[in-house]
Short mmCIF file of C-alpha atoms and ligand atoms in Angstrom, two decimals:
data_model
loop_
_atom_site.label_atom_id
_atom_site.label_comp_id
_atom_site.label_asym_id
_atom_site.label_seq_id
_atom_site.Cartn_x
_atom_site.Cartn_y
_atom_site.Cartn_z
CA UNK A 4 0.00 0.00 0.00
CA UNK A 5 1.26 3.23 -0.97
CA UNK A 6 -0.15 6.47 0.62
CA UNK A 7 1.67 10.02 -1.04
CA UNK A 8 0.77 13.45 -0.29
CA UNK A 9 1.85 16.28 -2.73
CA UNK A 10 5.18 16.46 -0.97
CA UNK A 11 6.60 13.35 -1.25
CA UNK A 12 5.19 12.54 -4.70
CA UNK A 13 8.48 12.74 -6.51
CA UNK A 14 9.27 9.61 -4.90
CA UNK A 15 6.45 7.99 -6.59
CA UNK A 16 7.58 8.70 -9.92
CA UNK A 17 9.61 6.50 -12.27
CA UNK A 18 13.60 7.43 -12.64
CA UNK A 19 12.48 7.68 -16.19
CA UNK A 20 10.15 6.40 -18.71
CA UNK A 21 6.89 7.53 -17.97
CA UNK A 22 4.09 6.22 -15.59
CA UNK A 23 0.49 6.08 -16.30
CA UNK A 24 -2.23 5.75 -13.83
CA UNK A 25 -6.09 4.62 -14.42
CA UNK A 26 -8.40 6.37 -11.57
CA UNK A 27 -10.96 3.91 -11.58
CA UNK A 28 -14.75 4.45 -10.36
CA UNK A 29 -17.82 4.92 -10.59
CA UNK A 30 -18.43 8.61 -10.92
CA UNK A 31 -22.04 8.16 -10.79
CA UNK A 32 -22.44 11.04 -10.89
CA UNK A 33 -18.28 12.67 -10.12
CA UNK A 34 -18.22 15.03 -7.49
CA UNK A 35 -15.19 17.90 -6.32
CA UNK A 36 -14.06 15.21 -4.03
CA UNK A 37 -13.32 13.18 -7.05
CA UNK A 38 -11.86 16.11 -9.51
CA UNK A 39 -9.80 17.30 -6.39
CA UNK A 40 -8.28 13.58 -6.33
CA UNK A 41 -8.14 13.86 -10.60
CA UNK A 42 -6.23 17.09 -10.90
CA UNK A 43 -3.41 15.87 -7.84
CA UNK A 44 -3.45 12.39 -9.49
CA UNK A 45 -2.46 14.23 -13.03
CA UNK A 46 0.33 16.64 -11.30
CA UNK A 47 2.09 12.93 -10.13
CA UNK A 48 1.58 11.30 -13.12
CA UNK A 49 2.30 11.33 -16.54
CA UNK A 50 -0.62 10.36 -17.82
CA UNK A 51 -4.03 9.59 -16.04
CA UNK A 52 -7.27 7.56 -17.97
CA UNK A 53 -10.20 8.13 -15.84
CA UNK A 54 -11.89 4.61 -16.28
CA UNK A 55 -15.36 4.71 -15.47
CA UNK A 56 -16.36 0.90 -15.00
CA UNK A 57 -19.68 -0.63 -16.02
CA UNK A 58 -20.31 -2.31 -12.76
CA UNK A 59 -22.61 -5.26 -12.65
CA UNK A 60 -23.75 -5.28 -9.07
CA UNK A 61 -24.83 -1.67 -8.76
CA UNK A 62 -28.41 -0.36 -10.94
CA UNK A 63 -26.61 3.34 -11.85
CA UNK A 64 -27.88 6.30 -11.75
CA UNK A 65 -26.90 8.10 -14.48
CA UNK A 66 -25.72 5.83 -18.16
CA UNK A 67 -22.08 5.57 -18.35
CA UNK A 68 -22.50 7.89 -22.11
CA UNK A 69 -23.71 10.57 -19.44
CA UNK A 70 -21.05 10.14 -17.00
CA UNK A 71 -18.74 9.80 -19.49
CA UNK A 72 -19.59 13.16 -21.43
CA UNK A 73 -19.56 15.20 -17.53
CA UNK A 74 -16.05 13.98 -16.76
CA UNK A 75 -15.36 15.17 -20.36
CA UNK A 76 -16.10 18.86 -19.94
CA UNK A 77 -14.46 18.61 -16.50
CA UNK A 78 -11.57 17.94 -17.57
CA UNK A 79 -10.99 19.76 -21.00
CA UNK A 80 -8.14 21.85 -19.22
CA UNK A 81 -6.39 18.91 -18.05
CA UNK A 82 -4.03 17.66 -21.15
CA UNK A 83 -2.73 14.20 -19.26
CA UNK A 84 -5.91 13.32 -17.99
CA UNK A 85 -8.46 11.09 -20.62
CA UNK A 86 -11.89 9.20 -19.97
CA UNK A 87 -12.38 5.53 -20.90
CA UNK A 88 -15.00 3.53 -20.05
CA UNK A 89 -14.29 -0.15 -18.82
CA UNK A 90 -16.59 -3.46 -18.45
CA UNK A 91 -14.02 -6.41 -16.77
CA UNK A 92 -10.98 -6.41 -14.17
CA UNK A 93 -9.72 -3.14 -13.22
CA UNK A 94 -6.07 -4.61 -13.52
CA UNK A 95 -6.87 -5.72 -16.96
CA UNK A 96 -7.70 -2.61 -17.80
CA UNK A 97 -4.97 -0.81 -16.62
CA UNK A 98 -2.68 -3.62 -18.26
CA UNK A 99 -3.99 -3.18 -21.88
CA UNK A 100 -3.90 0.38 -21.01
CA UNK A 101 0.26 0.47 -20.28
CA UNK A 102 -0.58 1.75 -16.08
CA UNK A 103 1.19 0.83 -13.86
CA UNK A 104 -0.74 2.68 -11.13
CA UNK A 105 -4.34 2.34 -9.99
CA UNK A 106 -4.80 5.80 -8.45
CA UNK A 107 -7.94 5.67 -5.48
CA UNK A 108 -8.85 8.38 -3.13
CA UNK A 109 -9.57 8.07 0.68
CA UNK A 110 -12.00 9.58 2.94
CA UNK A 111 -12.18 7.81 6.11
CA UNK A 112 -11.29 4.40 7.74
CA UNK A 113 -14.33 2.74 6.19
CA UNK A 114 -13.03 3.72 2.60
CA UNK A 115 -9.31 2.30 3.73
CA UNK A 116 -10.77 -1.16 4.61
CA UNK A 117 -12.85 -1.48 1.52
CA UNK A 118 -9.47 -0.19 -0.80
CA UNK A 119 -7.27 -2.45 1.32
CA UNK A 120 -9.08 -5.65 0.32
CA UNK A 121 -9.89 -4.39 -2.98
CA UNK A 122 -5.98 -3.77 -3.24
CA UNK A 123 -5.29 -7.42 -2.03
CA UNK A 124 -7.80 -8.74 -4.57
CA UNK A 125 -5.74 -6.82 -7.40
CA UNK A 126 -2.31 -7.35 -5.83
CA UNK A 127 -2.79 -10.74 -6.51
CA UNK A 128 -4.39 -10.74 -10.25
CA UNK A 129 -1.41 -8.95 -10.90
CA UNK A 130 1.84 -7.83 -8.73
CA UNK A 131 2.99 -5.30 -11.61
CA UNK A 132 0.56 -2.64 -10.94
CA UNK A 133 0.45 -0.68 -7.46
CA UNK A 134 -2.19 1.09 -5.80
CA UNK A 135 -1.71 4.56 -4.93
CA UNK A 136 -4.15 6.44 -2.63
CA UNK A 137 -4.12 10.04 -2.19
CA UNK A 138 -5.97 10.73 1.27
CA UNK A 139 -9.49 13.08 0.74
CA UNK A 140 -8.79 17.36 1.00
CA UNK A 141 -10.77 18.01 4.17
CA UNK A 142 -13.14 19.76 2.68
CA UNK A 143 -14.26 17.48 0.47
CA UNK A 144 -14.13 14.94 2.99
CA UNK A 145 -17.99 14.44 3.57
CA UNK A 146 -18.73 14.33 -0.31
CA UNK A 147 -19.68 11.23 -2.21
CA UNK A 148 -21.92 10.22 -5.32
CA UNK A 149 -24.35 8.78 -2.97
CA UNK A 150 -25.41 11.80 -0.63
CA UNK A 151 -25.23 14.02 -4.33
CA UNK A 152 -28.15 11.36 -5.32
CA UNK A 153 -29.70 11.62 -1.86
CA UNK A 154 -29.86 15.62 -2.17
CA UNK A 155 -31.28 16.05 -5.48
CA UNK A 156 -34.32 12.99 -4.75
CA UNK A 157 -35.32 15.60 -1.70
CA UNK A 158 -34.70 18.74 -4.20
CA UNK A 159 -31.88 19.98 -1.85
CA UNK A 160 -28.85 22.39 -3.18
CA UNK A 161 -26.28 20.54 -4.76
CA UNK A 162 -24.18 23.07 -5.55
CA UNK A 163 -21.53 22.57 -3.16
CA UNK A 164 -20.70 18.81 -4.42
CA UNK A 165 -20.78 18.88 -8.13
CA UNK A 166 -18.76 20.77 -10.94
CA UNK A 167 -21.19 23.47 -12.00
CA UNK A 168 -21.97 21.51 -15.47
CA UNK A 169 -22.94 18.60 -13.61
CA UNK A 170 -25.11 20.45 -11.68
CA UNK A 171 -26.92 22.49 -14.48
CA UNK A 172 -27.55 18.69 -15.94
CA UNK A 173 -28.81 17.18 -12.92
CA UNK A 174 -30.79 19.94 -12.11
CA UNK A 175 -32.44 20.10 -16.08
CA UNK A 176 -32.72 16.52 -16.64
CA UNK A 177 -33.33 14.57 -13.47
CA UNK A 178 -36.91 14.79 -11.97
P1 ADP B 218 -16.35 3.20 -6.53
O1 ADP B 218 -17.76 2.78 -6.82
O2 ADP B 218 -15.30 2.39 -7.24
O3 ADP B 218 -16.01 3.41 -5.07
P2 ADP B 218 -16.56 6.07 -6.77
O4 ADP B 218 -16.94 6.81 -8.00
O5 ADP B 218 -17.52 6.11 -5.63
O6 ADP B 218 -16.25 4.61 -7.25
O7 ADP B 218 -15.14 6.57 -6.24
C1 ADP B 218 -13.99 6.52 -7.04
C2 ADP B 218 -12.78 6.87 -6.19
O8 ADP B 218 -12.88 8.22 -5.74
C3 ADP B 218 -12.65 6.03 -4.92
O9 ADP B 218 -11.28 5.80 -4.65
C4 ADP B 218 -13.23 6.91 -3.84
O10 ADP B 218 -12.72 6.61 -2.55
C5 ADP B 218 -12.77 8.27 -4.32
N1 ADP B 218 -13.62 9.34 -3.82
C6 ADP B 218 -14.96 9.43 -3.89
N2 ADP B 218 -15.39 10.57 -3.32
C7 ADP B 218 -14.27 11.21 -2.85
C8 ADP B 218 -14.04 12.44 -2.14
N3 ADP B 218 -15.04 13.22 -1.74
N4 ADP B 218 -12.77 12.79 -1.84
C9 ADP B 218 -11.76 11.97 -2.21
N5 ADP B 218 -11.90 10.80 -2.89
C10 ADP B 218 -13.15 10.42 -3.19
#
């Protein structure tokens, strides 16, 4: 398990070559707390594919076209930073993709034990690629896809959570 914080993330870098990481998730819909993770992820790396994965156990909210096209526009100014969509193994993924880095974001304790076995689960499909975990800026701490969809059912301001484009579409398009 690797843990970085903007000043140590030289170490995390490759002598040379260059390193890719795929920020895997949901992003159903993405939040700040996500594009705060994003935009740190893409000063440490090279090169960052956001891979939004079709996810069989979970009904989404949004279709992955729609999530896709948000992250899009959010990150126009970013030029390392792409958005892929993914159905299969997140280490697969990366593989095909040249990563060597699976870049996840942490909020709390709960989110470290679920990423810790998830890590285990990967570390063992394949030992090549490392999980790197940038802890959550406090004040995005509280934020998460989940309360964003809990909000807007009750018609409460999500203005605070969401990229002002995803906002303007929830607001338009979900009832
Ligand atoms: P998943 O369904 O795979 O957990 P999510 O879209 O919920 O996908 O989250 C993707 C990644 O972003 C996860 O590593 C998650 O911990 C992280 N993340 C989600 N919300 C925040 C936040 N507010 N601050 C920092 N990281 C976050």
């Amino acid at each position: 398990m690797i843990i970085v914080s903007n000043l140590c993330y030289h170490e995390t870098r490759k002598a040379e070559g260059m390193t890719t990481a795929i920020f895997p998730g949901s992003f159903d819909p993405v939040t700040n707390g996500h594009l705060d993770i994003l935009k740190r992820g893409s000063e440490i790396f090279d090169k960052v594919i956001i891979a939004i994965a079709y996810n069989s156990e979970k009904h989404s909210f949004l279709p992955i076209e729609v999530r896709k096209q948000l992250l899009e526009e959010c990150v126009r100014d970013l030029d390392n930073v792409v958005v892929e969509s993914f159905y299969g193994l997140t280490v697969d993924f990366a593989r095909k993709n040249g990563a060597s880095v699976i870049l996840r974001g942490l909020r709390n304790s709960k989110d470290f034990e679920y990423e810790k076995e998830i890590e285990g689960v990967n570390k063992s499909l394949n030992s090549r690629i490392h999980t790197v975990y940038l802890c959550a800026n406090p004040e995005f701490n509280y934020i998460s896809s989940s309360a964003v969809r809990e909000i807007l059912l009750h018609k409460g301001d999500i203005s605070g959570f969401v990229p002002k484009n995803v906002a303007e579409y929830l607001i338009k398009n979900i009832k």
